[in-house]
Backbone as a printed PyTorch tensor [residue, N CA C, xyz], in Angstrom:
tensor([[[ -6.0900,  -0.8750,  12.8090],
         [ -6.7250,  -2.1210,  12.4170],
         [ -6.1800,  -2.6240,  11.0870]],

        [[ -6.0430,  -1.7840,  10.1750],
         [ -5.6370,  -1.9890,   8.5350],
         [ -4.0510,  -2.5580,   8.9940]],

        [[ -3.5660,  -2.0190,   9.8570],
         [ -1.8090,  -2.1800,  10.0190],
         [ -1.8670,  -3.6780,  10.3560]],

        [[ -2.6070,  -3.8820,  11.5520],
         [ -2.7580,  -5.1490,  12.1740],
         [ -3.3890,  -6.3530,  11.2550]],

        [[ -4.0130,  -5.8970,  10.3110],
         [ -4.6600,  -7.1940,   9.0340],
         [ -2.9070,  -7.3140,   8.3940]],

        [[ -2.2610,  -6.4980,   7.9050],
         [ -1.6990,  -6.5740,   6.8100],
         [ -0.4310,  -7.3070,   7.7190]],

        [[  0.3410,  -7.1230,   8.5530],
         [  0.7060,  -7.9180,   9.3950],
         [  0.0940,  -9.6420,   9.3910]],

        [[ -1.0840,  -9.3240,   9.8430],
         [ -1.3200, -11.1370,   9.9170],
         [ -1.2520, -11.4460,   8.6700]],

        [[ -1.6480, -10.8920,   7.8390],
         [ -1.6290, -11.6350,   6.2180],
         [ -0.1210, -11.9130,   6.0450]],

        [[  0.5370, -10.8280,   6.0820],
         [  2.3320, -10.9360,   5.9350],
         [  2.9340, -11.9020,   6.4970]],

        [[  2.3010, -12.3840,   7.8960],
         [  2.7360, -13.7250,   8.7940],
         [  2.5130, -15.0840,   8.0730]],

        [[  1.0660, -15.1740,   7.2790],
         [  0.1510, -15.7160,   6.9000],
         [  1.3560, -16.7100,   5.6850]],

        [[  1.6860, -15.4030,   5.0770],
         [  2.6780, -15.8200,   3.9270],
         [  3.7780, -15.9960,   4.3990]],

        [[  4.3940, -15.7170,   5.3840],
         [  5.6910, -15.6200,   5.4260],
         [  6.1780, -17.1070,   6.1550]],

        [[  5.0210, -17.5340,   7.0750],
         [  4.8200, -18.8540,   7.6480],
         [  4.7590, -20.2230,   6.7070]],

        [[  3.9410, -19.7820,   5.2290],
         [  3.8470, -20.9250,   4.0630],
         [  5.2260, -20.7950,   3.9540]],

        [[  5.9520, -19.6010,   3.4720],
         [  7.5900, -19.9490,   2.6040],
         [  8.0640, -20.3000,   3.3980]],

        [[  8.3510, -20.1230,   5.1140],
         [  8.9680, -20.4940,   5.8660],
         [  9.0600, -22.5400,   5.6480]],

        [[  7.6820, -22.6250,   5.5220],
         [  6.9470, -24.2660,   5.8130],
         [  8.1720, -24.8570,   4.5290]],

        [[  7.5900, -23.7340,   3.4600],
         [  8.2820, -25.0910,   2.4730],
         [  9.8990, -24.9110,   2.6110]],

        [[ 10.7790, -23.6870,   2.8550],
         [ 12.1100, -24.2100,   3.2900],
         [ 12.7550, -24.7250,   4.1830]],

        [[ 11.6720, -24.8820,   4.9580],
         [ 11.7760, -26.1920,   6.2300],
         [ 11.8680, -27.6600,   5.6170]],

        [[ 11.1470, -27.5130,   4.6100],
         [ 10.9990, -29.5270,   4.3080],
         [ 11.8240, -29.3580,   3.1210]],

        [[ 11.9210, -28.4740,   2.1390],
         [ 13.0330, -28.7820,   0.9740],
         [ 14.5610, -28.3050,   1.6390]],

        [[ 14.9040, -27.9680,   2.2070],
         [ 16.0760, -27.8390,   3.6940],
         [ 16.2280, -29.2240,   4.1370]],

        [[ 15.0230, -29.9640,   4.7770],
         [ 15.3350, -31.2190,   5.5200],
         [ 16.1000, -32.0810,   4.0880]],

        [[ 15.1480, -31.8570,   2.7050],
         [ 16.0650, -32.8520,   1.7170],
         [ 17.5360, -32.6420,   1.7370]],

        [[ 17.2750, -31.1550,   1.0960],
         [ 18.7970, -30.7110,   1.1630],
         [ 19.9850, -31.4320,   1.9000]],

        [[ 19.8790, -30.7970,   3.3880],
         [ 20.6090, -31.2530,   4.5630],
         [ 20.3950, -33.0980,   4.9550]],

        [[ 19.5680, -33.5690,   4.5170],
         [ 19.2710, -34.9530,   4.5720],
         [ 20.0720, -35.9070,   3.6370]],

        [[ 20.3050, -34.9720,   2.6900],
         [ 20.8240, -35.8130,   1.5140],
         [ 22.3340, -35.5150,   2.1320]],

        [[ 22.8130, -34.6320,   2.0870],
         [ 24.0740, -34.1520,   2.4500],
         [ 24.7710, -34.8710,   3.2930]],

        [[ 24.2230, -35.1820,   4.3990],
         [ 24.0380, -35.8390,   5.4830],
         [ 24.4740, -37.1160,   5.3960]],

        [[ 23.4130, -37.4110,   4.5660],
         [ 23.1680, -39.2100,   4.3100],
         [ 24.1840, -39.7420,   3.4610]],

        [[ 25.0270, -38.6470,   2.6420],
         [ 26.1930, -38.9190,   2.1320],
         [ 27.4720, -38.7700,   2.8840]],

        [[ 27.5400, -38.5670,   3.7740],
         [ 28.8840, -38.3550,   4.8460],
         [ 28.4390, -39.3520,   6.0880]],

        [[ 26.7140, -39.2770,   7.0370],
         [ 27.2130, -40.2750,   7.5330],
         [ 25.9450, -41.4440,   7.7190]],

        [[ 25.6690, -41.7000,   6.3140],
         [ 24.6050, -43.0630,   6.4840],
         [ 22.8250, -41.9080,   6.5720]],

        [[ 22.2060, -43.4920,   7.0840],
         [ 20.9060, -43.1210,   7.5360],
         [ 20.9850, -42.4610,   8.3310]],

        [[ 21.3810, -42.1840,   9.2990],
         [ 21.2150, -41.1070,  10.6350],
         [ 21.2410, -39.6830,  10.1540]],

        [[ 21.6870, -39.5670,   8.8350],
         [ 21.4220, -38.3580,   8.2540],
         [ 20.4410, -37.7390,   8.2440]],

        [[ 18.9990, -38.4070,   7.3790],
         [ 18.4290, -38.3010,   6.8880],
         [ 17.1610, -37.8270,   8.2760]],

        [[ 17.8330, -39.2260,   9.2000],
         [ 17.0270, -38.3140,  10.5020],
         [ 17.0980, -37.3200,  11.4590]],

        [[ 18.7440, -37.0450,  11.3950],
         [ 18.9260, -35.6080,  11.4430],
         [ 18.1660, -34.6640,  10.7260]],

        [[ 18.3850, -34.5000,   9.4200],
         [ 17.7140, -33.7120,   8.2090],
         [ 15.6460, -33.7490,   8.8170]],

        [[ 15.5690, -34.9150,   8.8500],
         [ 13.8250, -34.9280,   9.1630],
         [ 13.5170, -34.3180,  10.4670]],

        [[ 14.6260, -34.4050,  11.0440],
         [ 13.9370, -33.9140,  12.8750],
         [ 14.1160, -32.4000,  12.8710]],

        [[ 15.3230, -31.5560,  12.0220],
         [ 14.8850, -30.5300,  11.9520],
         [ 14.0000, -30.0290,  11.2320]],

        [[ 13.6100, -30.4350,  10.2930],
         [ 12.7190, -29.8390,   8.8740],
         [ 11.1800, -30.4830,   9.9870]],

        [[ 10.8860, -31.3280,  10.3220],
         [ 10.0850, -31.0940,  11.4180],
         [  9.7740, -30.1790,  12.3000]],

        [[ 10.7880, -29.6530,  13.1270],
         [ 10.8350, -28.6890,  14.2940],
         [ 10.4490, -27.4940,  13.6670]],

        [[ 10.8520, -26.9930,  12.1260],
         [ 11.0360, -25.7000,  11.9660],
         [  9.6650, -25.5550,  11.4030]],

        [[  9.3110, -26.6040,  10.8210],
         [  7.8340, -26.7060,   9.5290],
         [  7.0480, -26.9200,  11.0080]],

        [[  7.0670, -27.0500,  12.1190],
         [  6.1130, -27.0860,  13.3840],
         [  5.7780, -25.5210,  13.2840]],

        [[  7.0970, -25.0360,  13.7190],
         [  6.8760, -24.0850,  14.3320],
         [  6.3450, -22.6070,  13.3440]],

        [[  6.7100, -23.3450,  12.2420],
         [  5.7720, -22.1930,  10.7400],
         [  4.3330, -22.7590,  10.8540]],

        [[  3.9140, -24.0230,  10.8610],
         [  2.7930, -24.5720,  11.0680],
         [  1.9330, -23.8530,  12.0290]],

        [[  2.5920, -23.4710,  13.2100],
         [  1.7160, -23.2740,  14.1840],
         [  1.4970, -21.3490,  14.3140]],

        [[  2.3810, -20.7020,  13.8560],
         [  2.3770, -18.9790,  13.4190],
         [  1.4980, -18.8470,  12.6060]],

        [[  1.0460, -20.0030,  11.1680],
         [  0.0890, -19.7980,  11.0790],
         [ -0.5660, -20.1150,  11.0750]],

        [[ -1.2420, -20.6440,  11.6400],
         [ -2.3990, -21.1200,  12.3350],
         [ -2.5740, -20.3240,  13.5710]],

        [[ -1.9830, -19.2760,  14.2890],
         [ -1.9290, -18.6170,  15.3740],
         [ -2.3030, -17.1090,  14.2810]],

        [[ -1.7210, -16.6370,  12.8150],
         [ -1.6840, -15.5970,  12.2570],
         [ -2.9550, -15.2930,  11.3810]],

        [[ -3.5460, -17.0460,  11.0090],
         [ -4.6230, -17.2000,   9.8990],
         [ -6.1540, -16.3710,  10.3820]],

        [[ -6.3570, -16.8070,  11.8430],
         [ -7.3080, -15.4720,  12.4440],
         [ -7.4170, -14.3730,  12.2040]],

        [[ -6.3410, -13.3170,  12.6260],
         [ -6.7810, -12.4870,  12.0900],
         [ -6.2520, -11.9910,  11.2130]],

        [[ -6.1700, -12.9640,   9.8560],
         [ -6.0710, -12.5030,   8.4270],
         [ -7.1690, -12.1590,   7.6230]],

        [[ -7.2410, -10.9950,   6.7230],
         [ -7.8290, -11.0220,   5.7940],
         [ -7.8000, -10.9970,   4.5010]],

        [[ -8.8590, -11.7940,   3.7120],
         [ -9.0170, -12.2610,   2.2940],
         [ -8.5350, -10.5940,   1.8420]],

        [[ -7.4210, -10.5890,   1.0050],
         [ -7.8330,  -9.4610,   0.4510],
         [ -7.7240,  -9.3730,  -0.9590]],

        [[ -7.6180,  -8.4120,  -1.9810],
         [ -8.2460,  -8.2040,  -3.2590],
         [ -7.9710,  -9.5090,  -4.1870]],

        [[ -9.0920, -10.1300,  -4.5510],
         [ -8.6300, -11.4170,  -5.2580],
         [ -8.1880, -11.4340,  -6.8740]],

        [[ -7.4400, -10.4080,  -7.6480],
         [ -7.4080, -10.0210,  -8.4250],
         [ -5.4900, -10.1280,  -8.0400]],

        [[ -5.4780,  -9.4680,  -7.1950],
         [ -3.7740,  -8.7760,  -6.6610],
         [ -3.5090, -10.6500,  -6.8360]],

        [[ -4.1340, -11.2190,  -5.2310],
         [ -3.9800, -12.2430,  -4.8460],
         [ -3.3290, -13.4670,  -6.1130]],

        [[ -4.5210, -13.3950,  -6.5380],
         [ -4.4870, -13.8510,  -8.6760],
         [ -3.1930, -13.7280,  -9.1100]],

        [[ -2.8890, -12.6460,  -9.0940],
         [ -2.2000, -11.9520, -10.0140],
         [ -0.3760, -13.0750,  -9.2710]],

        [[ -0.6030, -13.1800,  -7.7100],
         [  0.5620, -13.4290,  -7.0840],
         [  0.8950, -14.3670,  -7.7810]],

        [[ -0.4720, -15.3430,  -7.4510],
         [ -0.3500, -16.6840,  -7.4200],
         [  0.1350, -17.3860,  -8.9630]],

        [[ -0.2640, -16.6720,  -9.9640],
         [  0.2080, -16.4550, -11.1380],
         [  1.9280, -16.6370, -11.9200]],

        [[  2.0980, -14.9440, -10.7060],
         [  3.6120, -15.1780, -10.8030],
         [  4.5660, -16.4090, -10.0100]],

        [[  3.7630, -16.6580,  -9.1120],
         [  4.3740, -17.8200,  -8.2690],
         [  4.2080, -19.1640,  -9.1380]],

        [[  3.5790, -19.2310, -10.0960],
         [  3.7410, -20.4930, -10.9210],
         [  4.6310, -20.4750, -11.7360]],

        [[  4.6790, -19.4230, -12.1550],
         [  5.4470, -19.1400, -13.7630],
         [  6.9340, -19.2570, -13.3660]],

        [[  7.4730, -18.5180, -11.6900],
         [  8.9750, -18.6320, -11.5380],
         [  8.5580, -20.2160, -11.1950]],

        [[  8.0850, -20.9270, -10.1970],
         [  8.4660, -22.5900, -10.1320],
         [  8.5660, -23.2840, -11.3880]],

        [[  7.5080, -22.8930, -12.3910],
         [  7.8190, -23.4860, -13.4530],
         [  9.1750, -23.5200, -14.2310]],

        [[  9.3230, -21.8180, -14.4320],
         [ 10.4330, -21.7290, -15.2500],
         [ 11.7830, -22.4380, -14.3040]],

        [[ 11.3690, -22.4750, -13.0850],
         [ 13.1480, -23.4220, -12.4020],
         [ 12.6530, -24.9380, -12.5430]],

        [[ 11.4460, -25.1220, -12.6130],
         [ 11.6230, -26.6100, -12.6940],
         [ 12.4270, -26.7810, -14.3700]],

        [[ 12.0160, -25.8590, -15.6340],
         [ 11.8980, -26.4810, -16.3230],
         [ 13.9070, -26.2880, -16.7800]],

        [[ 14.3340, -25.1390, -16.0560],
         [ 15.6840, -24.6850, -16.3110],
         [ 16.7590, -25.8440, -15.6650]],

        [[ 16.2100, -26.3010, -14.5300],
         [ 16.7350, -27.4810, -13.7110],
         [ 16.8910, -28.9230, -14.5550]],

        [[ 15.5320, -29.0820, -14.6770],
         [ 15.5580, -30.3590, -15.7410],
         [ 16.5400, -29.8640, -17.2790]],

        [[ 16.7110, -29.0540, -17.8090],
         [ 17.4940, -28.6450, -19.2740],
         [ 18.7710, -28.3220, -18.5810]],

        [[ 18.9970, -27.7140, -17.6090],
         [ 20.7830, -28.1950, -17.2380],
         [ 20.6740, -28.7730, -16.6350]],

        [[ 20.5830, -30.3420, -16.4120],
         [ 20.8300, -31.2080, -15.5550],
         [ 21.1120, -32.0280, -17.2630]],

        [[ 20.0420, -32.0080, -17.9460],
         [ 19.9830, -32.8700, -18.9300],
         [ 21.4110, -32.3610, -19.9710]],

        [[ 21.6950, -31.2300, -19.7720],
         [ 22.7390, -30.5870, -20.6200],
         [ 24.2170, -31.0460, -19.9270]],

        [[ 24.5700, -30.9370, -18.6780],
         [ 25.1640, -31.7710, -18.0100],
         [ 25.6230, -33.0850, -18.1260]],

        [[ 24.6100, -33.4340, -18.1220],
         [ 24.7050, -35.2630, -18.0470],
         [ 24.9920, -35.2070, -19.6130]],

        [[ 24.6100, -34.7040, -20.5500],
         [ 24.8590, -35.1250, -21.9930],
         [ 26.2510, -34.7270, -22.3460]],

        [[ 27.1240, -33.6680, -21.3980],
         [ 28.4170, -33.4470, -21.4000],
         [ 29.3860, -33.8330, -20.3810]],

        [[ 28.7910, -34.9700, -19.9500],
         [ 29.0140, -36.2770, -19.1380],
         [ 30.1060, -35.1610, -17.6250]],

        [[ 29.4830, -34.3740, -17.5350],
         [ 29.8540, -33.6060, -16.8270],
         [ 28.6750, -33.6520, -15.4530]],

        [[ 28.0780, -35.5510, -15.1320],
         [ 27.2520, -35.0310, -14.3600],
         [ 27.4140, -34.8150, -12.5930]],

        [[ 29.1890, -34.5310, -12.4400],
         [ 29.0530, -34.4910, -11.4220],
         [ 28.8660, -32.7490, -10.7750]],

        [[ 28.2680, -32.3240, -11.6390],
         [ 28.1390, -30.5910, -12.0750],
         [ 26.5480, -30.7430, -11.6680]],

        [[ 26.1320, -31.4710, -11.5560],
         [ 24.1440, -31.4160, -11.3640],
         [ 23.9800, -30.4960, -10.3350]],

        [[ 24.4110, -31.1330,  -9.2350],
         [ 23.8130, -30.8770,  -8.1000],
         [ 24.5590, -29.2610,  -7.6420]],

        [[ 25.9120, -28.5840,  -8.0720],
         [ 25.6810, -27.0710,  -7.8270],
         [ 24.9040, -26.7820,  -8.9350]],

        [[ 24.5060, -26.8550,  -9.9770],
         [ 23.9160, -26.5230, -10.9810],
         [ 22.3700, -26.3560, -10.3790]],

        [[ 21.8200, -27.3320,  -9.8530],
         [ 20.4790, -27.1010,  -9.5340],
         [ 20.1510, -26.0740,  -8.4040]],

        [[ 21.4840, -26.1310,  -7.8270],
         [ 21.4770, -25.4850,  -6.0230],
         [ 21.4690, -23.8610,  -6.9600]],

        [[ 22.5370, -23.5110,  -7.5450],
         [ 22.1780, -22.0460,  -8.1530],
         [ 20.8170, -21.6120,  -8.8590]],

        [[ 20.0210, -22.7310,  -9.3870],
         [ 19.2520, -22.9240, -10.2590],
         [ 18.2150, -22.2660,  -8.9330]],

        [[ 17.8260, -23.2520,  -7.7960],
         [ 17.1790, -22.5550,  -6.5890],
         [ 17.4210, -21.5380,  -6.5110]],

        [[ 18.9240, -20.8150,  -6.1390],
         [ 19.2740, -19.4390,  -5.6740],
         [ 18.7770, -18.7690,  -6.2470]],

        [[ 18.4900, -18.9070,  -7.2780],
         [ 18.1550, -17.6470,  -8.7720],
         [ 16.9980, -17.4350,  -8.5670]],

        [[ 16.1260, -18.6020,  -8.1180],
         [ 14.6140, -18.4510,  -8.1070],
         [ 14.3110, -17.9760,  -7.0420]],

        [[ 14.9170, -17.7890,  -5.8830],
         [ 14.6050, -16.3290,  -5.3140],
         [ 14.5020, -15.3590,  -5.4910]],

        [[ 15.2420, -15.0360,  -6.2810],
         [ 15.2320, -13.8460,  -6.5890],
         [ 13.7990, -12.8710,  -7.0530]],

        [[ 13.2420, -13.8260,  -8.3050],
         [ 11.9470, -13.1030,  -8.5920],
         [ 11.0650, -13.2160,  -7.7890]],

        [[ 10.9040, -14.1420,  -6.6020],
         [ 10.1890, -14.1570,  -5.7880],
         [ 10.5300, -13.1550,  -4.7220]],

        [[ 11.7300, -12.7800,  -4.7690],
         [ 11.7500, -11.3980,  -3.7210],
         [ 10.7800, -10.4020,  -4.1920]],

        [[ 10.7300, -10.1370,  -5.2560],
         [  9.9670,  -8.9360,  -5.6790],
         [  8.6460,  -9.3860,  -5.4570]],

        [[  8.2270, -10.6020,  -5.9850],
         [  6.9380, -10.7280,  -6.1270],
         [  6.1310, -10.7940,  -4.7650]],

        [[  7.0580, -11.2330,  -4.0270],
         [  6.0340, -11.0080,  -2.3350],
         [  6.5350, -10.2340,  -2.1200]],

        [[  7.3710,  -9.1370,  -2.3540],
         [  7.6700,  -8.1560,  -1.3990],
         [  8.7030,  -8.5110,  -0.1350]],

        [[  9.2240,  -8.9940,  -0.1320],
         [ 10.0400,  -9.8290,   0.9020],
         [ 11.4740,  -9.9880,   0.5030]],

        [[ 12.3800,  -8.8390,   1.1610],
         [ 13.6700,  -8.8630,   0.4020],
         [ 14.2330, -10.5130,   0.7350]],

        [[ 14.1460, -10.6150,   2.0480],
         [ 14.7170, -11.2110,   2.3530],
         [ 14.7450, -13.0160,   1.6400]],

        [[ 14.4240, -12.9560,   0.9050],
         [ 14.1000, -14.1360,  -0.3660],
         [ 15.4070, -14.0830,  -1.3800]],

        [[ 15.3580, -12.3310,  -1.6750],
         [ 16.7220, -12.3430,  -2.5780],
         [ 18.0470, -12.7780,  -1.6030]],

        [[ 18.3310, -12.7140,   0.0080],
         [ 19.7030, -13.0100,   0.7540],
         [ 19.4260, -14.2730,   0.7570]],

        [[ 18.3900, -15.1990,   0.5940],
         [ 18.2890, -16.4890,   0.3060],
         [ 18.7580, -17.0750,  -0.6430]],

        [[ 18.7920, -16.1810,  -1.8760],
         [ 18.7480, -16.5710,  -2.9380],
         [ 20.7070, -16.3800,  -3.4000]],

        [[ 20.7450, -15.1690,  -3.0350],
         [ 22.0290, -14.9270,  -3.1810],
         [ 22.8430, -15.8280,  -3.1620]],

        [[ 22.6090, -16.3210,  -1.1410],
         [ 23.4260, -17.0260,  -0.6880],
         [ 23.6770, -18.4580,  -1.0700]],

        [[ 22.7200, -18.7620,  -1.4680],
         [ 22.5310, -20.4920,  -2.0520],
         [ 23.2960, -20.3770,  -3.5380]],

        [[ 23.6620, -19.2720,  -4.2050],
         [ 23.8480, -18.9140,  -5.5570],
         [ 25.3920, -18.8540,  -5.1010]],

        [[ 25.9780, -18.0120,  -4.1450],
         [ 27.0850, -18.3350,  -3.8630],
         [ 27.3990, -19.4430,  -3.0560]],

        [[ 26.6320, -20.3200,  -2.4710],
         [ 27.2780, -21.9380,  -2.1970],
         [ 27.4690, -22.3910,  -3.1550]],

        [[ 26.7290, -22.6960,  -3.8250],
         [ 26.8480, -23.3850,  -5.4340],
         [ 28.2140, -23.5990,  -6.0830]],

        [[ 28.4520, -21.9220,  -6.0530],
         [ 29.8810, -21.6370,  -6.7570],
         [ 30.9840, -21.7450,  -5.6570]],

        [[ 30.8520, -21.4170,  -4.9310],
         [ 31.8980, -21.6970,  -3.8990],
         [ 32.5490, -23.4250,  -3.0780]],

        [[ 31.1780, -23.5230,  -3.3840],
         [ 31.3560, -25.2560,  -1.9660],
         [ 32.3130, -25.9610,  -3.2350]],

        [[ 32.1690, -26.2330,  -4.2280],
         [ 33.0100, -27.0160,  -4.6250],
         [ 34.4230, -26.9710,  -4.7910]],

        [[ 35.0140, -26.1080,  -4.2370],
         [ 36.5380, -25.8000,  -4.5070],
         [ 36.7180, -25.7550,  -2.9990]],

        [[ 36.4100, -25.3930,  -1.9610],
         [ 36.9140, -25.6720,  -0.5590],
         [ 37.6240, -26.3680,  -0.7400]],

        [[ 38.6610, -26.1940,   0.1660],
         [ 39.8400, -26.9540,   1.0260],
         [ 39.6180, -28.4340,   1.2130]],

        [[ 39.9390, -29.2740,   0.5950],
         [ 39.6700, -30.5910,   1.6140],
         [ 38.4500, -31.3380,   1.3290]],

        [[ 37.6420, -30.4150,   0.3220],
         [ 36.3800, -31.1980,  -0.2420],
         [ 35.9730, -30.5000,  -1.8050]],

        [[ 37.2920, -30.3220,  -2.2920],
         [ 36.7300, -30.2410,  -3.4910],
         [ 36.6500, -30.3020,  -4.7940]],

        [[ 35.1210, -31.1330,  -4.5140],
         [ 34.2990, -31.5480,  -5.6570],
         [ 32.6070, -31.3680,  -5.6280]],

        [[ 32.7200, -31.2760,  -7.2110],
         [ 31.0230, -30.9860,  -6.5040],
         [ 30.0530, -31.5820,  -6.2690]],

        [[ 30.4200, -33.4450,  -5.7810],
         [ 29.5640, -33.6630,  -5.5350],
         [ 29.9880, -34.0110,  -3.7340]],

        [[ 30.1230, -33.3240,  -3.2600],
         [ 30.8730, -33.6720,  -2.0190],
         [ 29.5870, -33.3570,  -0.8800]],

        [[ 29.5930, -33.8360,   0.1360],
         [ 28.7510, -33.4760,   1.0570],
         [ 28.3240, -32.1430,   1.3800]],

        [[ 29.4140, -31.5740,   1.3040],
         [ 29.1860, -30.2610,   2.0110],
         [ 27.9780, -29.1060,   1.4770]],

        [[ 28.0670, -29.7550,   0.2440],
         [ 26.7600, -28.8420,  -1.1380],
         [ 25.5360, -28.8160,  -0.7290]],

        [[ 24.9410, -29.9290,  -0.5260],
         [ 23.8860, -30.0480,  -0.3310],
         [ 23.4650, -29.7590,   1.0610]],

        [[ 24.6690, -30.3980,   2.0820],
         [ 24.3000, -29.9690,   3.2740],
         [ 23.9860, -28.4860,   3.7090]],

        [[ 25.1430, -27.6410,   2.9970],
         [ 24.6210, -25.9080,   3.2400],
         [ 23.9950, -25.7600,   2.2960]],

        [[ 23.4050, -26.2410,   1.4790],
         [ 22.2300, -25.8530,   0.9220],
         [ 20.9290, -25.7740,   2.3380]],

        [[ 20.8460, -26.7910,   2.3210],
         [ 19.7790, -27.2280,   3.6990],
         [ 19.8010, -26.1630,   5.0390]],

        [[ 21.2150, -26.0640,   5.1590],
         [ 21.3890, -25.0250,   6.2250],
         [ 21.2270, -23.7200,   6.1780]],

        [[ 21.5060, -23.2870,   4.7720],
         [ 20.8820, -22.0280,   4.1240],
         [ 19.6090, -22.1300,   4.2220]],

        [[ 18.5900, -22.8580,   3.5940],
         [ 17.4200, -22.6900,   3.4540],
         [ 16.4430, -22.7710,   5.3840]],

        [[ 17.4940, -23.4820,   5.7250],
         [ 16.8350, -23.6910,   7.3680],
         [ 17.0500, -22.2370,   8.2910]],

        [[ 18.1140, -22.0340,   7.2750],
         [ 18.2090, -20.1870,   8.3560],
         [ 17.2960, -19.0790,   8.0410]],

        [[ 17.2440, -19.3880,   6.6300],
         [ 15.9730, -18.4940,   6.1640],
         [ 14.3720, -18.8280,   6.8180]],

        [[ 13.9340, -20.4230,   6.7610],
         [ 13.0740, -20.5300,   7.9700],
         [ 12.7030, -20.2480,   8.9170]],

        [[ 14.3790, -20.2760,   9.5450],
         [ 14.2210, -19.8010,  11.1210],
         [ 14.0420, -17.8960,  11.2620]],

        [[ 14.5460, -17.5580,  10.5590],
         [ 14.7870, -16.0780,  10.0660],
         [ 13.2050, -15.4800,  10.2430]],

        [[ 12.3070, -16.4660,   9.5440],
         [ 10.3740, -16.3260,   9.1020],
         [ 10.3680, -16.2100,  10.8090]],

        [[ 10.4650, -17.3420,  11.6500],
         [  9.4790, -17.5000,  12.7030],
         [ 10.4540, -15.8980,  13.4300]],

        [[ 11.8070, -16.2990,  13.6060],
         [ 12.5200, -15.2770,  14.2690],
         [ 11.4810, -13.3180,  13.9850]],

        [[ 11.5150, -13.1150,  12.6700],
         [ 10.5080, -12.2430,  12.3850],
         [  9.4060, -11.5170,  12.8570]],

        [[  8.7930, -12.8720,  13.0600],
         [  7.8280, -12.3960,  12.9880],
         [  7.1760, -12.7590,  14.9730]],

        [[  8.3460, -12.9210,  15.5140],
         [  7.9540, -12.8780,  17.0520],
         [  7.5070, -11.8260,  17.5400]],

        [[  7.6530, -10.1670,  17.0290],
         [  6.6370,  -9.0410,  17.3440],
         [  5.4880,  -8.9580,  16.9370]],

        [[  5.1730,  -9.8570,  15.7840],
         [  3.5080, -10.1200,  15.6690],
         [  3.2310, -10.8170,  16.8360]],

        [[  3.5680, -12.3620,  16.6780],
         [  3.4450, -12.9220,  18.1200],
         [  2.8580, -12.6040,  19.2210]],

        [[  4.2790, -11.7950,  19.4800],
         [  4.0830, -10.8090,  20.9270],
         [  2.6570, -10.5200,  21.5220]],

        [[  2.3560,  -9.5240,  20.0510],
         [  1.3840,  -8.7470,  20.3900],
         [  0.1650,  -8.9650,  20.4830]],

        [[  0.2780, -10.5080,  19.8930],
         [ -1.1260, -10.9460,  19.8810],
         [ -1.5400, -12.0770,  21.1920]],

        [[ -0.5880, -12.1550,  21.7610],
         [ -0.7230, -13.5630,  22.5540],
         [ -0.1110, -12.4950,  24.0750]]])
């Protein structure tokens, strides 16, 4: 019974992070998109960040049953650390972007922010317990540095950045629901 709570709770969470790299993915890949080919991008970018934020939507809401509240102190304690890393990337994002642009170097923003994300996986691997946050994190940390020197596109503000940004973050999504289909299973 204890195995089977801690499971749905694990779904519980793993379905929210899934949700939000479904819709900051659709920007990602939307923007990317919308710079290579128009508006149709953007509804590319929305129809998947739809499909995937459905299908996290609905795990939990299928997982939230049989979850339980548990120690609201730990819980506290998460939610805590989960402010302090968004904060500290919002506030590292905004000071190199602004450091950037003041060294008129701003076509450097956008890998700058994309590593700026990668990084902030990282402490969030530890803090949920969920390695798989740091191969998120990694990997977006090496697009960053990598996409702009490719063959044939490179610069960094070129499509391709933002778009595998999006595609990174959409695999890690899909990765959540992929997961957690032996909870699923077992419950349905």
């Amino acid at each position: 019974m204890e195995q089977a709570t801690a499971a749905a709770n694990a779904a519980v969470g793993r379905a929210s992070g899934g949700l939000f790299m479904s819709l900051f993915g659709g920007v990602w890949a939307g923007y990317g998109a919308d710079v290579r080919w128009g508006p149709p991008g953007w509804v590319f970018g929305g129809l998947v960040a739809v499909l995937l934020a459905a299908g996290c939507l609905w795990l939990r809401r299928h997982a939230l049953p049989h979850a339980v509240a548990t120690d609201g102190t730990a819980e506290a304690a998460m939610r805590r650390g989960f402010r302090r890393v968004n904060v500290v990337q919002w506030i590292a994002i905004f000071a190199v972007a602004q450091g950037l642009i003041a060294l008129h170097r701003q076509a450097w923003v956008l890998p700058a922010v994309m590593a700026t994300v990668g990084l902030h996986f990282l402490p969030l691997a530890r803090l949920f317990r969920y390695p798989a946050h740091a191969w998120t994190g990694l990997a977006l940390l090496a697009w960053s540095l990598a996409y702009p020197w490719l063959g044939g596109v490179a610069e960094p503000q070129s499509f391709c950045g933002p778009l595998g940004a999006g595609l990174i973050l959409w695999a890690a999504a899909a990765r959540v629901l992929w997961s957690q289909r032996g909870w699923l299973a077992g419950r349905h």
